[in-house]
């Protein structure tokens, strides 16, 4: 068994991996810091104080004054920003602004969102686990059948998936599977505290929507990679040696087509983090996306800030993780420039 | 057929163009041919299709067909406005940065990196939480999201063109920088910029429509395809056409734009990266 050179892990070059990752880590932290400023400023700097945003247009000046005090908005913005950030780093997300406005003195955000965070993680994880084999399988299938109807069908389907907004895909799926075929429930309501996995039927449509929207990039990348590799001499040699087409594809072609696809797959994982926001809202699934949309609706600015920051952290972590995998798979990046 | 329209010879390019033209016609001319007003009830809610209302009525008893005919303007108009604003800013910064070859590049790269640190929709939602939902926030927010990556693309294209002989000749003739940029540089980076603009237009549609669907953008009783889906989504079993018809319009519009963009990109001999639509990368 001759492994292509690119796939053998070299024994040297580890220090370079570390510098590369260290650089990426620093870059990630810097990006997050800048993102935190944007998230904080996005809510605070715009006209009108957050307190009057929470209370609405018809609030009495007295009520605004009380909430301003409760939200401790009477301190300078930079002090509040650094307090907020320090609290976030220590895992204390502050109080819900709307709860404070309703007269509660202590309304920590974390218990409010931890359950939905778990639900969202489950939904995204199922979609991610299905996404990888489907991208590989459909991409390879399209490459093997290049130019034939199967290829065209997969290409057109993935173009549609990448073009059409998630809420349109989701609504059309509901029209088909609920109104048309009476097969699946139109919403994915899971009782508070219940495990979403114990309601598998509810999860089918949200997962399908996420899959449809996220598969296209991966499929295109895998198709292009596999198609190119299938033309190479070592693949021809393997064929001439009498190996079965299946073995040629799985052991020789697909492995080498994989490396460039990893980045795209990682981007798709990142996409899932954003995609769940809308998809959860479409299916009323009790996750962090639904919670965020609700918080925006009632203008609970502190919840919006904290959830946005949490999502940004996950987003950047996935990117770092993808960099790590890519650098392990593509030796070229390991060599000093 | 000139070489510029070569993409129309491909099946996907021609089909994409026909689809986009059709949806544009519906959006622009629709309000003039709509049988009813878009905001007045004409009968009982959730009536099925009938002679007076071929697509039935919505959750308030308004004519779905009329709302459909009125509802395309905002989908296309807002996205076009946001894309145009993003380009105005991005193009200016990119041209100046690329032509003057200053230290603007690291700065642009970092700005784009920051924009990539969270999902674009999230940024828009944060803005709406702070400033409230309005058309201005939608357009401005989407423009802010897109401008950094546009300026980066424009800058790269400008750098390439700025060292060509005809630009150096113009500089040697003593023309002012503004004249060189607008007469020599801009026309020569137009092709890649146009393809990019098409992609960003679909992306603007995608994100603005999502916000409108969530009920955080345009407010009732405005008619908008995305809003129609959001409003009638809970009653999909009563008159599914009220959801399916606007969903189909958005679906064919976005697919049409992408088919066209795909065909143009291929005819320019570059690979088409569909990811740019969902994640505004590089």
Coordinates of C-alpha atoms in Angstrom, one line a residue:
Chain A
X1 CA 0.0 0.0 0.0
X2 CA 1.6 3.2 -1.1
X3 CA 0.3 6.2 0.7
X4 CA 0.5 9.4 -1.4
X5 CA 3.3 11.6 0.0
X6 CA 0.9 14.4 1.0
X7 CA -0.8 12.2 3.5
X8 CA 2.2 11.0 5.5
X9 CA 2.6 13.0 8.6
X10 CA 6.1 14.4 8.8
X11 CA 8.1 14.1 12.0
X12 CA 9.6 17.5 11.8
X13 CA 8.0 20.9 11.6
X14 CA 6.1 20.8 14.8
X15 CA 7.4 24.1 16.1
X16 CA 6.1 25.8 13.0
X17 CA 2.7 24.3 13.7
X18 CA 2.8 25.9 17.1
X19 CA 3.8 29.3 15.8
X20 CA 1.1 29.2 13.2
X21 CA -1.6 28.2 15.7
X22 CA -0.3 30.7 18.2
X23 CA -0.7 33.4 15.6
X24 CA -4.1 32.2 14.8
X25 CA -5.1 32.1 18.5
X26 CA -3.9 35.7 18.9
X27 CA -5.7 36.8 15.8
X28 CA -8.9 35.1 17.1
X29 CA -8.6 36.8 20.5
X30 CA -8.1 40.2 18.7
X31 CA -11.1 39.6 16.4
X32 CA -13.2 38.7 19.4
X33 CA -12.1 41.9 21.3
X34 CA -13.1 44.0 18.3
X35 CA -16.3 42.0 17.9
X36 CA -17.1 42.7 21.6
X37 CA -16.6 46.5 21.0
X38 CA -19.0 46.3 18.0
X39 CA -21.6 44.3 19.9
X40 CA -21.4 46.7 22.8
X41 CA -21.4 49.8 20.7
X42 CA -24.1 48.5 18.3
X43 CA -26.6 48.6 21.2
X44 CA -25.2 51.6 23.1
X45 CA -23.9 54.2 20.8
X46 CA -27.1 54.6 18.7
X47 CA -29.5 57.4 19.4
X48 CA -31.5 57.0 22.6
X49 CA -30.3 55.3 25.7
X50 CA -30.7 51.5 26.1
X51 CA -33.1 52.1 29.0
X52 CA -35.6 54.0 26.8
X53 CA -35.1 51.3 24.1
X54 CA -36.2 48.6 26.6
X55 CA -39.1 50.6 28.0
X56 CA -40.4 51.8 24.6
X57 CA -41.4 55.1 23.3
X58 CA -44.2 55.9 25.8
X59 CA -42.1 55.4 28.9
X60 CA -42.3 58.0 31.6
X61 CA -39.1 59.9 32.4
X62 CA -39.2 58.6 35.9
X63 CA -39.3 55.0 34.8
X64 CA -36.4 55.6 32.4
X65 CA -34.5 57.2 35.3
X66 CA -35.1 54.2 37.6
X67 CA -34.1 51.6 34.9
X68 CA -31.0 53.7 34.0
X69 CA -30.0 53.4 37.6
X70 CA -30.8 49.7 37.8
X71 CA -28.9 48.9 34.6
X72 CA -26.1 51.1 36.0
X73 CA -26.2 53.2 32.8
X74 CA -25.2 56.3 34.7
X75 CA -21.6 55.3 34.6
X76 CA -19.4 56.2 31.6
X77 CA -19.6 53.8 28.6
X78 CA -16.0 52.6 28.9
X79 CA -16.4 51.5 32.5
X80 CA -19.6 49.6 31.6
X81 CA -17.8 48.0 28.7
X82 CA -14.9 46.8 30.6
X83 CA -17.2 45.5 33.4
X84 CA -19.3 43.7 30.9
X85 CA -16.3 42.1 29.2
X86 CA -14.7 41.2 32.5
X87 CA -17.9 39.6 33.7
X88 CA -18.2 37.7 30.4
X89 CA -14.7 36.3 30.7
X90 CA -15.5 35.2 34.3
X91 CA -18.8 33.6 33.2
X92 CA -21.1 36.2 34.6
X93 CA -23.3 37.6 31.9
X94 CA -25.2 40.2 33.9
X95 CA -28.9 40.7 34.3
X96 CA -31.8 40.7 31.8
X97 CA -32.7 44.4 31.1
X98 CA -36.4 43.5 30.5
X99 CA -36.6 41.7 33.8
X100 CA -35.0 44.7 35.6
X101 CA -37.5 46.9 33.9
X102 CA -40.3 44.8 35.3
X103 CA -39.1 45.4 38.8
X104 CA -36.9 42.4 39.5
X105 CA -33.6 43.3 41.1
X106 CA -31.7 40.2 40.3
X107 CA -32.3 38.4 36.9
X108 CA -29.1 36.7 35.8
X109 CA -29.0 35.9 32.1
X110 CA -27.1 32.6 32.3
X111 CA -29.8 30.4 33.8
X112 CA -32.2 32.0 31.3
X113 CA -30.3 30.8 28.3
X114 CA -28.3 27.7 29.3
X115 CA -31.2 25.3 28.4
X116 CA -31.7 26.8 25.0
X117 CA -27.9 26.8 24.4
X118 CA -27.9 23.0 25.0
X119 CA -30.9 22.5 22.6
X120 CA -29.2 24.5 19.9
X121 CA -26.0 22.6 20.3
X122 CA -27.9 19.3 19.9
X123 CA -29.6 20.6 16.7
X124 CA -26.4 21.9 15.2
X125 CA -24.5 18.8 16.2
X126 CA -27.0 16.5 14.4
X127 CA -26.9 18.6 11.3
X128 CA -23.1 18.7 11.4
X129 CA -22.7 14.9 11.9
X130 CA -25.0 14.3 8.9
X131 CA -23.4 17.1 6.8
X132 CA -20.0 15.5 6.5
X133 CA -20.9 12.1 5.1
X134 CA -23.5 13.7 2.8
X135 CA -21.1 16.2 1.4
X136 CA -18.5 13.5 0.8
X137 CA -20.9 11.0 -0.6
X138 CA -22.9 13.3 -2.9
X139 CA -19.7 15.2 -4.0
X140 CA -17.9 12.0 -4.9
X141 CA -21.0 10.6 -6.6
X142 CA -21.3 13.8 -8.8
X143 CA -17.6 13.5 -9.7
X144 CA -17.8 9.9 -10.7
X145 CA -20.9 10.6 -12.8
X146 CA -19.5 13.9 -14.1
X147 CA -21.5 15.2 -17.0
X148 CA -24.3 12.7 -16.6
X149 CA -27.8 13.4 -15.3
X150 CA -27.0 12.4 -11.7
X151 CA -24.2 15.1 -11.7
X152 CA -26.5 17.7 -13.1
X153 CA -29.2 16.9 -10.6
X154 CA -26.8 17.2 -7.6
X155 CA -25.3 20.4 -9.0
X156 CA -28.7 22.0 -9.5
X157 CA -29.9 20.9 -6.1
X158 CA -26.8 22.3 -4.4
X159 CA -27.1 25.6 -6.3
X160 CA -30.7 25.8 -5.1
X161 CA -29.7 25.0 -1.5
X162 CA -27.1 27.7 -1.4
X163 CA -29.3 30.4 -3.1
X164 CA -32.5 30.1 -1.2
X165 CA -32.9 31.6 2.3
X166 CA -33.4 29.0 5.1
X167 CA -36.8 30.3 6.1
X168 CA -38.0 29.7 2.5
X169 CA -36.6 26.2 2.4
X170 CA -38.1 25.5 5.8
X171 CA -41.5 26.8 4.9
X172 CA -41.6 24.8 1.6
X173 CA -40.6 21.7 3.5
X174 CA -43.4 22.2 5.9
X175 CA -45.8 22.7 3.0
X176 CA -44.6 19.4 1.5
X177 CA -44.2 17.2 4.6
X178 CA -47.0 18.6 6.8
X179 CA -49.7 20.1 4.6
X180 CA -49.1 17.8 1.6
X181 CA -48.1 14.4 3.0
X182 CA -49.2 14.7 6.7
X183 CA -45.9 13.0 7.6
X184 CA -44.1 15.4 10.0
X185 CA -45.1 18.1 12.5
X186 CA -44.8 21.7 11.3
X187 CA -43.1 22.9 14.5
X188 CA -40.4 21.6 16.7
X189 CA -41.7 22.5 20.1
X190 CA -39.9 20.7 22.9
X191 CA -41.2 21.2 26.4
X192 CA -38.8 23.2 28.7
X193 CA -36.3 20.9 30.3
X194 CA -37.1 17.9 28.0
X195 CA -34.4 16.3 25.9
X196 CA -34.9 17.2 22.2
X197 CA -33.5 13.8 21.3
X198 CA -36.6 12.2 22.8
X199 CA -38.7 14.0 20.2
X200 CA -36.9 12.7 17.1
X201 CA -39.9 13.4 14.7
X202 CA -39.8 17.1 15.7
X203 CA -36.2 17.4 14.7
X204 CA -36.4 16.0 11.2
X205 CA -37.5 19.2 9.4
X206 CA -35.2 21.6 11.2
X207 CA -32.2 19.3 10.5
X208 CA -33.3 18.8 6.9
X209 CA -33.5 22.6 6.4
X210 CA -30.0 23.1 7.9
X211 CA -28.6 20.3 5.8
X212 CA -30.1 21.5 2.6
X213 CA -28.7 25.0 3.2
X214 CA -25.3 23.9 4.2
X215 CA -24.4 21.0 2.0
X216 CA -23.8 22.9 -1.3
X217 CA -20.4 24.3 -0.6
X218 CA -19.0 21.0 0.6
X219 CA -20.5 19.1 -2.3
X220 CA -19.0 21.5 -4.9
X221 CA -15.6 21.3 -3.2
X222 CA -15.5 17.5 -2.9
X223 CA -16.8 17.1 -6.5
X224 CA -14.1 19.4 -7.9
X225 CA -11.4 17.7 -5.8
X226 CA -12.4 14.2 -6.6
X227 CA -12.8 15.0 -10.3
X228 CA -9.3 16.3 -10.5
X229 CA -7.7 13.5 -8.6
X230 CA -9.6 10.9 -10.7
X231 CA -7.7 12.1 -13.8
X232 CA -4.3 11.7 -12.1
X233 CA -1.7 9.1 -13.2
X234 CA -1.6 7.3 -9.9
X235 CA -5.3 6.7 -10.0
X236 CA -5.0 5.5 -13.6
X237 CA -2.1 3.2 -12.5
X238 CA -4.3 1.8 -9.7
X239 CA -7.1 1.1 -12.3
X240 CA -4.6 -0.6 -14.7
X241 CA -3.4 -2.7 -11.8
X242 CA -6.9 -4.2 -11.8
X243 CA -8.2 -2.7 -8.6
X244 CA -11.9 -2.4 -8.4
X245 CA -13.4 1.1 -9.1
X246 CA -14.7 1.2 -5.6
X247 CA -11.3 0.6 -4.1
X248 CA -9.7 3.1 -6.4
X249 CA -12.3 5.7 -5.4
X250 CA -12.2 5.1 -1.6
X251 CA -8.5 4.4 -1.0
X252 CA -6.9 6.5 -3.7
X253 CA -9.0 9.3 -4.9
X254 CA -11.2 10.4 -2.0
X255 CA -8.4 10.6 0.5
X256 CA -6.5 13.1 -1.6
X257 CA -9.5 15.1 -2.5
X258 CA -10.3 15.5 1.2
X259 CA -7.8 18.1 2.3
X260 CA -9.0 21.1 0.3
X261 CA -12.5 20.3 1.4
X262 CA -11.8 20.5 5.1
X263 CA -11.8 24.3 5.0
X264 CA -15.1 24.4 3.3
X265 CA -16.6 21.9 5.7
X266 CA -15.4 24.1 8.6
X267 CA -17.0 27.1 7.0
X268 CA -20.2 25.1 6.8
X269 CA -19.9 24.3 10.5
X270 CA -19.6 28.0 11.1
X271 CA -22.5 28.6 8.9
X272 CA -24.6 26.2 11.0
X273 CA -24.0 28.4 14.1
X274 CA -25.6 31.4 12.2
X275 CA -28.1 29.3 10.4
X276 CA -29.7 27.9 13.5
X277 CA -30.9 31.4 14.4
X278 CA -33.4 31.6 11.5
X279 CA -34.2 27.9 11.4
X280 CA -35.1 27.7 15.1
X281 CA -37.4 30.7 14.6
X282 CA -39.0 29.0 11.6
X283 CA -39.8 25.9 13.6
X284 CA -40.3 27.5 17.0
X285 CA -37.5 25.3 18.3
X286 CA -36.6 26.4 21.9
X287 CA -32.9 27.2 21.2
X288 CA -30.6 30.1 21.5
X289 CA -31.7 31.5 18.1
X290 CA -35.3 31.7 19.1
X291 CA -34.3 33.3 22.3
X292 CA -32.1 35.8 20.5
X293 CA -35.0 36.7 18.2
X294 CA -37.3 37.1 21.1
X295 CA -34.8 39.3 23.0
X296 CA -34.5 41.5 19.9
X297 CA -38.3 41.7 19.7
X298 CA -38.7 42.9 23.3
X299 CA -35.4 44.8 23.0
X300 CA -33.8 43.1 25.9
X301 CA -30.5 44.7 25.1
X302 CA -28.4 42.9 27.7
X303 CA -29.6 39.4 26.7
X304 CA -28.9 40.3 23.0
X305 CA -25.3 41.5 23.9
X306 CA -24.5 38.3 25.8
X307 CA -26.0 35.9 23.4
X308 CA -24.3 37.7 20.5
X309 CA -21.0 37.5 22.3
X310 CA -21.4 33.8 23.0
X311 CA -22.2 33.0 19.4
X312 CA -19.1 35.1 18.3
X313 CA -16.9 33.0 20.7
X314 CA -18.2 29.7 19.2
X315 CA -17.8 31.1 15.7
X316 CA -14.1 31.9 16.3
X317 CA -13.4 28.6 18.1
X318 CA -14.7 26.7 15.1
X319 CA -12.4 28.7 12.9
X320 CA -9.4 27.9 15.0
X321 CA -10.4 24.2 15.1
X322 CA -10.6 24.2 11.3
X323 CA -7.2 25.8 11.0
X324 CA -5.8 23.0 13.2
X325 CA -7.3 20.3 11.1
X326 CA -6.2 21.9 7.8
X327 CA -2.7 22.3 9.0
X328 CA -2.6 18.6 10.1
X329 CA -3.9 17.5 6.7
X330 CA -2.0 19.8 4.4
X331 CA 1.8 19.5 5.0
X332 CA 2.6 22.4 2.7
X333 CA 1.3 24.9 5.3
X334 CA 3.5 23.3 7.9
X335 CA 6.7 24.3 6.2
X336 CA 8.2 27.7 7.1
X337 CA 7.3 30.2 4.4
Chain B
X1 CA -23.7 38.6 -29.7
X2 CA -20.6 40.3 -28.2
X3 CA -18.2 38.5 -26.0
X4 CA -19.7 40.2 -23.0
X5 CA -23.0 38.4 -23.5
X6 CA -21.4 35.1 -24.2
X7 CA -22.8 33.7 -21.0
X8 CA -26.3 33.9 -22.4
X9 CA -25.4 31.0 -24.8
X10 CA -25.2 28.6 -21.9
X11 CA -28.5 26.9 -20.8
X12 CA -28.0 28.0 -17.2
X13 CA -27.1 31.6 -18.1
X14 CA -30.1 32.0 -20.4
X15 CA -32.5 30.3 -17.9
X16 CA -31.2 32.5 -15.1
X17 CA -31.7 35.7 -17.0
X18 CA -35.2 34.8 -18.0
X19 CA -36.1 34.0 -14.4
X20 CA -34.6 37.2 -13.0
X21 CA -36.4 39.3 -15.7
X22 CA -39.7 37.6 -14.9
X23 CA -39.4 38.3 -11.2
X24 CA -38.3 41.9 -11.8
X25 CA -41.3 42.4 -14.1
X26 CA -43.6 41.0 -11.4
X27 CA -42.0 43.2 -8.7
X28 CA -42.0 46.4 -10.8
X29 CA -45.3 46.1 -12.7
X30 CA -47.2 44.0 -10.1
X31 CA -48.7 46.9 -8.2
X32 CA -50.2 48.3 -11.4
X33 CA -52.0 45.1 -12.3
X34 CA -53.0 43.9 -8.8
X35 CA -56.8 43.3 -8.7
X36 CA -57.2 44.5 -5.1
X37 CA -55.5 46.8 -2.6
X38 CA -52.7 45.0 -0.7
X39 CA -53.7 46.2 2.8
X40 CA -57.5 45.9 2.7
X41 CA -59.4 42.7 3.6
X42 CA -61.6 41.4 0.7
X43 CA -63.3 38.4 2.5
X44 CA -63.0 35.8 5.2
X45 CA -59.5 34.9 6.4
X46 CA -57.9 31.8 4.9
X47 CA -60.4 31.4 2.0
X48 CA -59.3 29.0 -0.6
X49 CA -58.7 30.0 -4.2
X50 CA -61.7 31.4 -5.9
X51 CA -62.5 33.6 -9.0
X52 CA -62.0 36.8 -7.1
X53 CA -58.9 35.7 -5.3
X54 CA -57.0 33.1 -7.4
X55 CA -54.6 32.4 -4.5
X56 CA -57.1 32.7 -1.7
X57 CA -56.9 35.1 1.2
X58 CA -54.4 35.5 4.1
X59 CA -54.7 35.6 7.9
X60 CA -56.5 38.9 7.8
X61 CA -58.6 38.1 4.8
X62 CA -56.5 40.1 2.3
X63 CA -56.0 38.9 -1.3
X64 CA -52.8 36.8 -1.5
X65 CA -52.3 37.5 -5.2
X66 CA -52.5 41.3 -4.7
X67 CA -50.1 41.2 -1.8
X68 CA -47.8 39.0 -3.9
X69 CA -47.9 41.6 -6.7
X70 CA -47.2 44.4 -4.3
X71 CA -44.6 42.5 -2.2
X72 CA -41.7 42.2 -4.6
X73 CA -40.7 45.9 -4.6
X74 CA -39.3 45.9 -1.1
X75 CA -37.5 42.5 -1.5
X76 CA -35.6 43.8 -4.6
X77 CA -35.5 47.5 -3.7
X78 CA -34.1 47.2 -0.2
X79 CA -31.5 44.7 -1.3
X80 CA -30.5 46.9 -4.3
X81 CA -30.2 50.0 -2.0
X82 CA -28.1 48.1 0.5
X83 CA -25.8 46.7 -2.2
X84 CA -25.5 50.1 -3.8
X85 CA -24.6 51.8 -0.5
X86 CA -22.1 49.1 0.3
X87 CA -20.5 49.5 -3.1
X88 CA -20.4 53.3 -2.8
X89 CA -18.3 53.0 0.4
X90 CA -16.4 49.8 -0.5
X91 CA -15.5 51.0 -4.0
X92 CA -14.2 54.4 -2.8
X93 CA -12.1 52.9 -0.1
X94 CA -10.8 50.1 -2.3
X95 CA -9.8 52.3 -5.2
X96 CA -8.0 54.8 -2.9
X97 CA -6.3 52.1 -0.9
X98 CA -5.2 50.2 -4.0
X99 CA -4.1 53.3 -6.0
X100 CA -2.2 55.0 -3.2
X101 CA -0.7 51.8 -1.9
X102 CA -0.7 53.1 1.6
X103 CA -0.9 51.1 4.8
X104 CA -4.6 50.8 4.4
X105 CA -4.4 47.1 3.5
X106 CA -3.6 45.7 7.0
X107 CA -6.3 47.8 8.3
X108 CA -8.8 46.6 5.7
X109 CA -7.8 43.0 6.3
X110 CA -8.4 43.3 10.1
X111 CA -11.8 45.0 9.5
X112 CA -12.8 42.1 7.3
X113 CA -11.5 39.6 10.0
X114 CA -13.6 41.3 12.6
X115 CA -16.7 41.1 10.4
X116 CA -16.0 37.4 9.9
X117 CA -15.9 36.8 13.7
X118 CA -19.7 36.5 13.9
X119 CA -22.6 35.6 11.7
X120 CA -23.6 38.6 9.6
X121 CA -27.3 38.2 10.6
X122 CA -26.2 38.5 14.2
X123 CA -24.7 41.9 13.7
X124 CA -27.9 43.1 12.1
X125 CA -29.9 41.8 15.0
X126 CA -27.7 43.6 17.5
X127 CA -28.2 46.8 15.6
X128 CA -31.9 46.3 15.5
X129 CA -32.0 45.6 19.3
X130 CA -30.3 49.0 19.8
X131 CA -31.9 51.2 17.2
X132 CA -35.3 49.5 16.7
X133 CA -36.5 48.1 13.4
X134 CA -36.7 50.4 10.5
X135 CA -35.8 50.4 6.8
X136 CA -32.9 52.6 7.4
X137 CA -31.3 50.2 9.9
X138 CA -31.8 47.3 7.5
X139 CA -30.1 49.0 4.6
X140 CA -27.4 50.6 6.6
X141 CA -26.7 47.4 8.6
X142 CA -26.3 45.2 5.5
X143 CA -24.1 47.9 3.8
X144 CA -21.8 47.9 6.9
X145 CA -21.6 44.1 6.8
X146 CA -20.6 44.1 3.1
X147 CA -18.4 47.2 2.6
X148 CA -15.2 45.9 4.2
X149 CA -14.9 42.8 1.9
X150 CA -15.9 44.8 -1.1
X151 CA -13.1 47.3 -0.5
X152 CA -10.7 44.4 -0.2
X153 CA -11.7 42.9 -3.5
X154 CA -11.6 46.3 -5.2
X155 CA -8.2 47.0 -3.7
X156 CA -6.7 43.8 -5.0
X157 CA -8.1 44.5 -8.5
X158 CA -6.8 48.1 -8.4
X159 CA -3.3 47.1 -7.3
X160 CA -3.1 44.9 -10.4
X161 CA -4.3 47.6 -12.8
X162 CA -2.4 50.5 -11.2
X163 CA 1.0 49.3 -12.5
X164 CA -0.1 48.9 -16.1
X165 CA 1.4 51.1 -18.9
X166 CA -1.7 53.1 -19.7
X167 CA -2.0 54.2 -16.0
X168 CA 1.6 55.2 -15.9
X169 CA 1.2 57.1 -19.1
X170 CA -1.8 59.0 -17.7
X171 CA 0.2 59.8 -14.6
X172 CA 3.1 61.0 -16.8
X173 CA 0.7 63.2 -18.8
X174 CA 0.2 65.0 -15.4
X175 CA -3.4 64.0 -14.9
X176 CA -4.9 64.3 -11.5
X177 CA -5.2 61.2 -9.3
X178 CA -9.0 61.4 -9.4
X179 CA -9.1 61.5 -13.2
X180 CA -6.7 58.5 -13.4
X181 CA -8.8 56.5 -11.1
X182 CA -12.1 57.2 -12.7
X183 CA -10.9 57.1 -16.4
X184 CA -8.1 54.5 -16.4
X185 CA -8.5 52.3 -13.4
X186 CA -12.2 52.0 -12.9
X187 CA -13.2 50.8 -16.4
X188 CA -10.6 48.1 -16.3
X189 CA -11.7 46.5 -13.0
X190 CA -15.3 46.6 -13.9
X191 CA -15.8 43.0 -15.0
X192 CA -14.8 41.2 -11.8
X193 CA -16.5 43.9 -9.8
X194 CA -19.8 43.4 -11.6
X195 CA -19.8 39.6 -10.9
X196 CA -19.1 40.3 -7.3
X197 CA -21.9 42.9 -7.1
X198 CA -24.4 40.3 -8.4
X199 CA -23.4 37.8 -5.7
X200 CA -23.7 40.5 -3.0
X201 CA -27.1 41.5 -4.3
X202 CA -28.4 37.9 -3.7
X203 CA -26.7 38.0 -0.3
X204 CA -28.5 41.2 0.5
X205 CA -31.8 39.7 -0.5
X206 CA -31.1 36.7 1.7
X207 CA -30.3 38.6 4.8
X208 CA -32.9 41.4 4.5
X209 CA -35.6 38.8 3.7
X210 CA -34.6 36.8 6.8
X211 CA -34.9 39.8 9.0
X212 CA -38.3 40.7 7.5
X213 CA -39.4 37.1 7.9
X214 CA -38.5 37.3 11.6
X215 CA -40.8 40.3 11.9
X216 CA -37.8 42.6 12.8
X217 CA -37.6 44.7 9.7
X218 CA -40.6 46.1 7.7
X219 CA -43.6 46.6 9.9
X220 CA -47.3 45.8 9.1
X221 CA -49.3 46.4 7.0
X222 CA -46.5 46.6 4.4
X223 CA -46.6 43.8 1.9
X224 CA -43.4 42.0 1.4
X225 CA -42.7 38.4 0.3
X226 CA -40.7 37.5 3.3
X227 CA -43.1 39.2 5.7
X228 CA -46.0 37.3 4.0
X229 CA -44.3 34.0 4.8
X230 CA -43.7 35.0 8.4
X231 CA -47.3 36.3 8.9
X232 CA -49.0 33.2 7.5
X233 CA -46.5 30.6 8.6
X234 CA -48.5 29.6 11.7
X235 CA -51.6 29.0 9.6
X236 CA -50.0 27.1 6.8
X237 CA -52.6 24.3 6.9
X238 CA -55.5 26.7 6.4
X239 CA -54.3 28.3 3.2
X240 CA -50.9 27.0 2.3
X241 CA -50.8 29.2 -0.9
X242 CA -50.3 32.3 1.3
X243 CA -46.9 30.8 2.3
X244 CA -46.0 28.8 -0.7
X245 CA -46.6 31.5 -3.3
X246 CA -44.2 34.2 -1.8
X247 CA -41.7 31.4 -0.9
X248 CA -41.7 30.3 -4.5
X249 CA -41.1 33.9 -5.7
X250 CA -38.1 34.3 -3.4
X251 CA -36.8 30.9 -4.3
X252 CA -36.9 31.4 -8.0
X253 CA -35.5 34.9 -7.7
X254 CA -32.4 33.9 -5.7
X255 CA -31.8 30.7 -7.8
X256 CA -32.2 32.8 -11.0
X257 CA -29.6 35.4 -9.9
X258 CA -27.2 32.7 -8.9
X259 CA -27.6 30.8 -12.2
X260 CA -26.8 34.0 -14.0
X261 CA -23.9 34.9 -11.8
X262 CA -22.5 31.3 -12.2
X263 CA -22.8 31.5 -16.0
X264 CA -21.1 35.0 -16.1
X265 CA -18.3 33.8 -13.8
X266 CA -17.7 30.8 -16.0
X267 CA -17.6 32.9 -19.1
X268 CA -15.0 35.1 -17.5
X269 CA -13.0 32.0 -16.9
X270 CA -12.9 32.1 -13.2
X271 CA -14.2 29.5 -10.7
X272 CA -17.4 30.4 -9.0
X273 CA -17.4 30.1 -5.2
X274 CA -20.9 29.7 -4.0
X275 CA -19.9 30.2 -0.4
X276 CA -19.5 33.9 -0.8
X277 CA -23.2 34.1 -0.8
X278 CA -23.8 32.9 2.6
X279 CA -20.7 33.9 4.4
X280 CA -19.4 37.2 3.1
X281 CA -15.8 35.8 3.0
X282 CA -12.7 37.4 1.4

